[in-house]
mmCIF file of C-alpha atoms in Angstrom:
data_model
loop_
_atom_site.group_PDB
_atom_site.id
_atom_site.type_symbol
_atom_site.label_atom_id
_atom_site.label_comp_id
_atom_site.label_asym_id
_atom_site.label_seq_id
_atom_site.Cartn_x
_atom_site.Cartn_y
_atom_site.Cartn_z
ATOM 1 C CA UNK A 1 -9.403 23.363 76.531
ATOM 2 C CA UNK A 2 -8.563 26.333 79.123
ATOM 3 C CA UNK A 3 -10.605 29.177 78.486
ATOM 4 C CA UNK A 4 -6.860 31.543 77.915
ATOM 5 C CA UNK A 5 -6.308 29.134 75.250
ATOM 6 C CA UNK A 6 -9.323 29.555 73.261
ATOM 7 C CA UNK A 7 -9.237 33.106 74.058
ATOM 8 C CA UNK A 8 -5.407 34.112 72.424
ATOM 9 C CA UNK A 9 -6.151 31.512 69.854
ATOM 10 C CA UNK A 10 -9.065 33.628 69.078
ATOM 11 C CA UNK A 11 -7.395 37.456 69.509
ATOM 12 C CA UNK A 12 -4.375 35.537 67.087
ATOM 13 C CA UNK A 13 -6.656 34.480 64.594
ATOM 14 C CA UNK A 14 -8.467 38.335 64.507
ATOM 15 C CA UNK A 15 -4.989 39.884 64.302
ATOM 16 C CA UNK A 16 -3.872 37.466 61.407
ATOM 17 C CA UNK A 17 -7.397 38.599 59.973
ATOM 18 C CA UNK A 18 -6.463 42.250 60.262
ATOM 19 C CA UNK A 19 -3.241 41.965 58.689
ATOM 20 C CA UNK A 20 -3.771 40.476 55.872
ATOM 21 C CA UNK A 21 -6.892 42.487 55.077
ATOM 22 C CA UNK A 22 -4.850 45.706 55.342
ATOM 23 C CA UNK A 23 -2.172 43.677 52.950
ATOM 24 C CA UNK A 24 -5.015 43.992 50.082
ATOM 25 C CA UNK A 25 -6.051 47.069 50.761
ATOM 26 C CA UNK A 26 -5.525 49.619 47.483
ATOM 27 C CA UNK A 27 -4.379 53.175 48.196
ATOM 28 C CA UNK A 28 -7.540 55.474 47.322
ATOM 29 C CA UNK A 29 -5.706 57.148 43.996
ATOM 30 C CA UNK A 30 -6.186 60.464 43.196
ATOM 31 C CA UNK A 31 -5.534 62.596 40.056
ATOM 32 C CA UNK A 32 -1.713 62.392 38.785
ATOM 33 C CA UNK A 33 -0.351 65.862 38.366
ATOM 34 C CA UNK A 34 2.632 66.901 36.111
ATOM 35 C CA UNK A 35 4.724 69.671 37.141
ATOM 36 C CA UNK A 36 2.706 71.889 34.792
ATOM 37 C CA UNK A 37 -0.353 70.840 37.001
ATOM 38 C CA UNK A 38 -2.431 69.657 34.147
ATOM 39 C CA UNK A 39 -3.641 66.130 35.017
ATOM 40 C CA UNK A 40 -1.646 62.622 34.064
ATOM 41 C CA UNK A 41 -4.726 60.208 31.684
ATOM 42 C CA UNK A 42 -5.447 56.950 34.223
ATOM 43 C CA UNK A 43 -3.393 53.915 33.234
ATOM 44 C CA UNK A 44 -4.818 51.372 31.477
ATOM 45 C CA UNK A 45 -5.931 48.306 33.424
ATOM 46 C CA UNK A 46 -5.573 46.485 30.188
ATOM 47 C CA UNK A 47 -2.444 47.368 29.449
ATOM 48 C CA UNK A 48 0.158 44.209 28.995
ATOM 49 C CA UNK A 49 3.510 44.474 31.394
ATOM 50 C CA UNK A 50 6.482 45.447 29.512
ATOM 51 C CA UNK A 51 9.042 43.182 29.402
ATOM 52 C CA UNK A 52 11.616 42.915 31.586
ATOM 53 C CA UNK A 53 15.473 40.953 31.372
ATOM 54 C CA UNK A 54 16.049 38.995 34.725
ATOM 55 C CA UNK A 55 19.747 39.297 35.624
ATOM 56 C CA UNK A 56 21.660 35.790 36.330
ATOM 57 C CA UNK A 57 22.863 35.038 39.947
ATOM 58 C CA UNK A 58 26.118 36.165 40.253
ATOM 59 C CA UNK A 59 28.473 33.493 40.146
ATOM 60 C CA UNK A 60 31.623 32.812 42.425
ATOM 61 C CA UNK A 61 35.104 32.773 41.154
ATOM 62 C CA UNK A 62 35.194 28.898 41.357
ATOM 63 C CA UNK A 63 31.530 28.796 39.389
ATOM 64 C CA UNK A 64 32.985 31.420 37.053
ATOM 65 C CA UNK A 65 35.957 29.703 36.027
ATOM 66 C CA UNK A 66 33.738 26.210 35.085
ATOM 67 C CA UNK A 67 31.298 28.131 33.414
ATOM 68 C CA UNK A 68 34.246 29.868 31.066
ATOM 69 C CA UNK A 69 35.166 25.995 30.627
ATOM 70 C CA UNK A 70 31.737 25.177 30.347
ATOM 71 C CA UNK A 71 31.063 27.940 27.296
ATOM 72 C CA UNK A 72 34.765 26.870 25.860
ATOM 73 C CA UNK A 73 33.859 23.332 25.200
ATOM 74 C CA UNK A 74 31.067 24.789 23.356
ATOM 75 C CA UNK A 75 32.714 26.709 20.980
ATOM 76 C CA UNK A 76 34.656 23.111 20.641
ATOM 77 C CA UNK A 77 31.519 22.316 19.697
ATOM 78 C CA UNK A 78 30.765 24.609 16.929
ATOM 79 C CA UNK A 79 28.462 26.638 19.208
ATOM 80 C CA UNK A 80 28.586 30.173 19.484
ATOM 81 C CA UNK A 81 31.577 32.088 20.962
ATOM 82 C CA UNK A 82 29.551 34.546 22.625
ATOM 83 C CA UNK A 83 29.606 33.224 26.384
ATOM 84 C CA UNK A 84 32.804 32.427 26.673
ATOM 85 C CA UNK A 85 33.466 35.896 25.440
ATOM 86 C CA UNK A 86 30.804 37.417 28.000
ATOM 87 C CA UNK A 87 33.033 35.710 30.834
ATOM 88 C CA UNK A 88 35.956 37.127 29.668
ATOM 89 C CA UNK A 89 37.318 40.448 29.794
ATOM 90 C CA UNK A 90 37.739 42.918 26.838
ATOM 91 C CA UNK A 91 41.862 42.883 27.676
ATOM 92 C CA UNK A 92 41.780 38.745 27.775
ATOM 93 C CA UNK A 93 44.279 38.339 25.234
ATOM 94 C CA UNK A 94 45.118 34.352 26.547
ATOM 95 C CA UNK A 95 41.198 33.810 26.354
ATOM 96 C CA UNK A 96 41.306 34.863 22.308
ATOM 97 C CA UNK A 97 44.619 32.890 22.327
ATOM 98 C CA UNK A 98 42.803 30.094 23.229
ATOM 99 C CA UNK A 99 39.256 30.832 21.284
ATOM 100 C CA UNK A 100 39.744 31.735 18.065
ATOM 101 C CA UNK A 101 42.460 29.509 17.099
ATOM 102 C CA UNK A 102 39.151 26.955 17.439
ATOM 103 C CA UNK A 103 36.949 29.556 15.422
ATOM 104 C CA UNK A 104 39.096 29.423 13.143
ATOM 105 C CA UNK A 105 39.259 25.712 12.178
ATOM 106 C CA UNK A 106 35.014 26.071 11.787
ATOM 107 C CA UNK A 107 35.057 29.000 9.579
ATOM 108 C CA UNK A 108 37.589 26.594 7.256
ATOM 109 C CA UNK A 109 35.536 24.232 7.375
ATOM 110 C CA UNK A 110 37.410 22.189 9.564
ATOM 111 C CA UNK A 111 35.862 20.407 13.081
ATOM 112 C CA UNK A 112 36.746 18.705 16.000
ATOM 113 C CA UNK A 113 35.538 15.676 17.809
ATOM 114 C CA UNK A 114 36.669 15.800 21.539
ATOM 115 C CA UNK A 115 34.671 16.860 24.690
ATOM 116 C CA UNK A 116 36.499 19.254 25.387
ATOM 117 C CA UNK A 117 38.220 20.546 28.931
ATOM 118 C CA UNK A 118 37.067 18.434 32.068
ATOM 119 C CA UNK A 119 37.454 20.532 35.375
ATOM 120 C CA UNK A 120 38.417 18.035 37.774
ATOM 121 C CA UNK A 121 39.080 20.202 40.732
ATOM 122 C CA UNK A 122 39.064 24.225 41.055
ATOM 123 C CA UNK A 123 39.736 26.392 44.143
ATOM 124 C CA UNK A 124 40.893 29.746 44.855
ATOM 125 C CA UNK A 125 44.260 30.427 44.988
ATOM 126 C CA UNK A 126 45.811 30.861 48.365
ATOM 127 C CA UNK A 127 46.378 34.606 47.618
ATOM 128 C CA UNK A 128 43.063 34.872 46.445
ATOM 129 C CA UNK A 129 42.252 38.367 48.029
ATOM 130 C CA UNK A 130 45.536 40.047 46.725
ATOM 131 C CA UNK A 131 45.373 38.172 43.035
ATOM 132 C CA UNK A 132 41.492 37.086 42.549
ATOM 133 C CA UNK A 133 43.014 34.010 41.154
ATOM 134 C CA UNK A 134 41.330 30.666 40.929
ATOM 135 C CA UNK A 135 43.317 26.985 40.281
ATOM 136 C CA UNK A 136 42.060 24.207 38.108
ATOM 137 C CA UNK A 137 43.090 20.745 37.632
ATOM 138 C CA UNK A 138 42.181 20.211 34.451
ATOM 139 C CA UNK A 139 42.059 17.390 31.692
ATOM 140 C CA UNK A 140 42.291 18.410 28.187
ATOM 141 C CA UNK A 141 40.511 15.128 27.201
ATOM 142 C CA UNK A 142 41.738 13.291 23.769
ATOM 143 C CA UNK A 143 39.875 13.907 20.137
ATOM 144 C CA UNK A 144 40.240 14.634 17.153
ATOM 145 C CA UNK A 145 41.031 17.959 15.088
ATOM 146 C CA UNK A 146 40.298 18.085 11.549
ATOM 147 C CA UNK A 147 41.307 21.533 10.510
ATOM 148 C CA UNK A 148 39.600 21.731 7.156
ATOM 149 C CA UNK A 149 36.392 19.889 5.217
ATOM 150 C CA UNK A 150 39.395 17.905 3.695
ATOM 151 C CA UNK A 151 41.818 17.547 5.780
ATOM 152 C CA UNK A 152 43.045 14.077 7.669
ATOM 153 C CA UNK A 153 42.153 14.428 11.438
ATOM 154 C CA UNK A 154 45.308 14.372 14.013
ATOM 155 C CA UNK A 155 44.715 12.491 16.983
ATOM 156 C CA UNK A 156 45.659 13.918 20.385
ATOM 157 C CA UNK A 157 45.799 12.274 23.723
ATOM 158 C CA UNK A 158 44.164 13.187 27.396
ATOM 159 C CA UNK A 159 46.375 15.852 28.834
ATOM 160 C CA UNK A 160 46.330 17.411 32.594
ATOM 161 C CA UNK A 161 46.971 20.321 32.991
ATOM 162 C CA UNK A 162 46.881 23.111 36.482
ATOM 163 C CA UNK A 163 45.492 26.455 35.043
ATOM 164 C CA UNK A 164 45.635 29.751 36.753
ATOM 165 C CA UNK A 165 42.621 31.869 36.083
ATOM 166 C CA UNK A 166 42.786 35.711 37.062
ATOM 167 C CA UNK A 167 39.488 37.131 37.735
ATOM 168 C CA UNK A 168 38.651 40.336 37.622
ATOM 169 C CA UNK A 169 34.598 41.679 39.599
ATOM 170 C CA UNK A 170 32.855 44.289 37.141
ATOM 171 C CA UNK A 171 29.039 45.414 37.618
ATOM 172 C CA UNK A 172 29.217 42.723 40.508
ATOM 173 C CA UNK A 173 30.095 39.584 37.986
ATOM 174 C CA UNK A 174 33.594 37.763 37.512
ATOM 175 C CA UNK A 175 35.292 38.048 34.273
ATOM 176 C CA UNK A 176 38.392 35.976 33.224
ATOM 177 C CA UNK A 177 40.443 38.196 32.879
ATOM 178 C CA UNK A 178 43.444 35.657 32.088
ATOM 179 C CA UNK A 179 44.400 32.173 32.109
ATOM 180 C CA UNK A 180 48.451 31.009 32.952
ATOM 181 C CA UNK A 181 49.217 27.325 32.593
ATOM 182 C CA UNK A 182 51.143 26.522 35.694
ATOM 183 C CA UNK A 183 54.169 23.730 34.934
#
């Protein structure tokens, strides 16, 4: 090996050396002082971390709109509302048109036995930056709705349908902020 080889490999390997030595080195702490200037008691090293809430990944408006369809098929499910509702505005009035016509067949006992929505292509609308709209080709697929504990079921068929979601960015999120069906 050529001796200016060996020697940056060498002067590389003391600089890597260096660095991450300094990387572990503690800043020498000295008394905390309040305002008042009487001292701040140590920490304890013993002490557990607090808890902390990580915040999701914001999603995109396409990724927004299938996860409201995503949470809506679980309410179909008899699951809890409360994602759906986190993806949609306060001022969604076609979301609630949509939701709690479903709550409401669970709280009288009622059920259904579908799948749900199937999203079967989503994009943003053209005029995406003036409307913060997003289209979906979707498939209301065919089930069952029994609409109380005693009540015969009615059958519905597969239906597609293009849906219009308006999206509105709050706190750095998308909200659905309402839904059009498009004819």
């Amino acid at each position: 090996m050529k001796p200016w080889i060996t020697r940056a490999t060498g002067l590389a390997l003391i600089v890597l050396a260096f660095a991450i030595g300094a990387c572990n080195d503690q800043p020498e702490a000295g008394p905390d002082i309040t305002p008042s200037g009487t001292p701040i008691p140590p920490h304890s090293e013993t002490a557990s971390p607090t808890e902390t809430t990580s915040v999701p990944p914001a999603l995109s408006p396409v990724e927004t709109v299938r996860a409201w369809v995503d949470a809506q098929n679980q309410v179909v499910q008899g699951e809890s509302s409360d994602e759906v509702y986190a993806l949609s505005t306060a001022d969604c009035t076609s979301c609630r048109d949509l939701i709690e016509p479903v709550i409401e067949v669970y709280d009288a006992g009622g059920r259904y036995e579908t799948d749900g929505w199937r999203v079967d292509a989503a994009r943003k609308a053209p005029d995406f930056e003036q409307t913060s709209a997003v289209l979906a080709a979707v498939t209301f697929l065919p089930g069952m709705t029994f609409h109380d504990g005693e009540s015969e079921g009615n059958a519905y068929e597969a239906e597609k349908q293009v849906l219009r979601f308006l999206l509105i960015r709050s706190n750095g999120q998308w909200h659905v902020d309402g839904i059009e069906f498009i004819e």
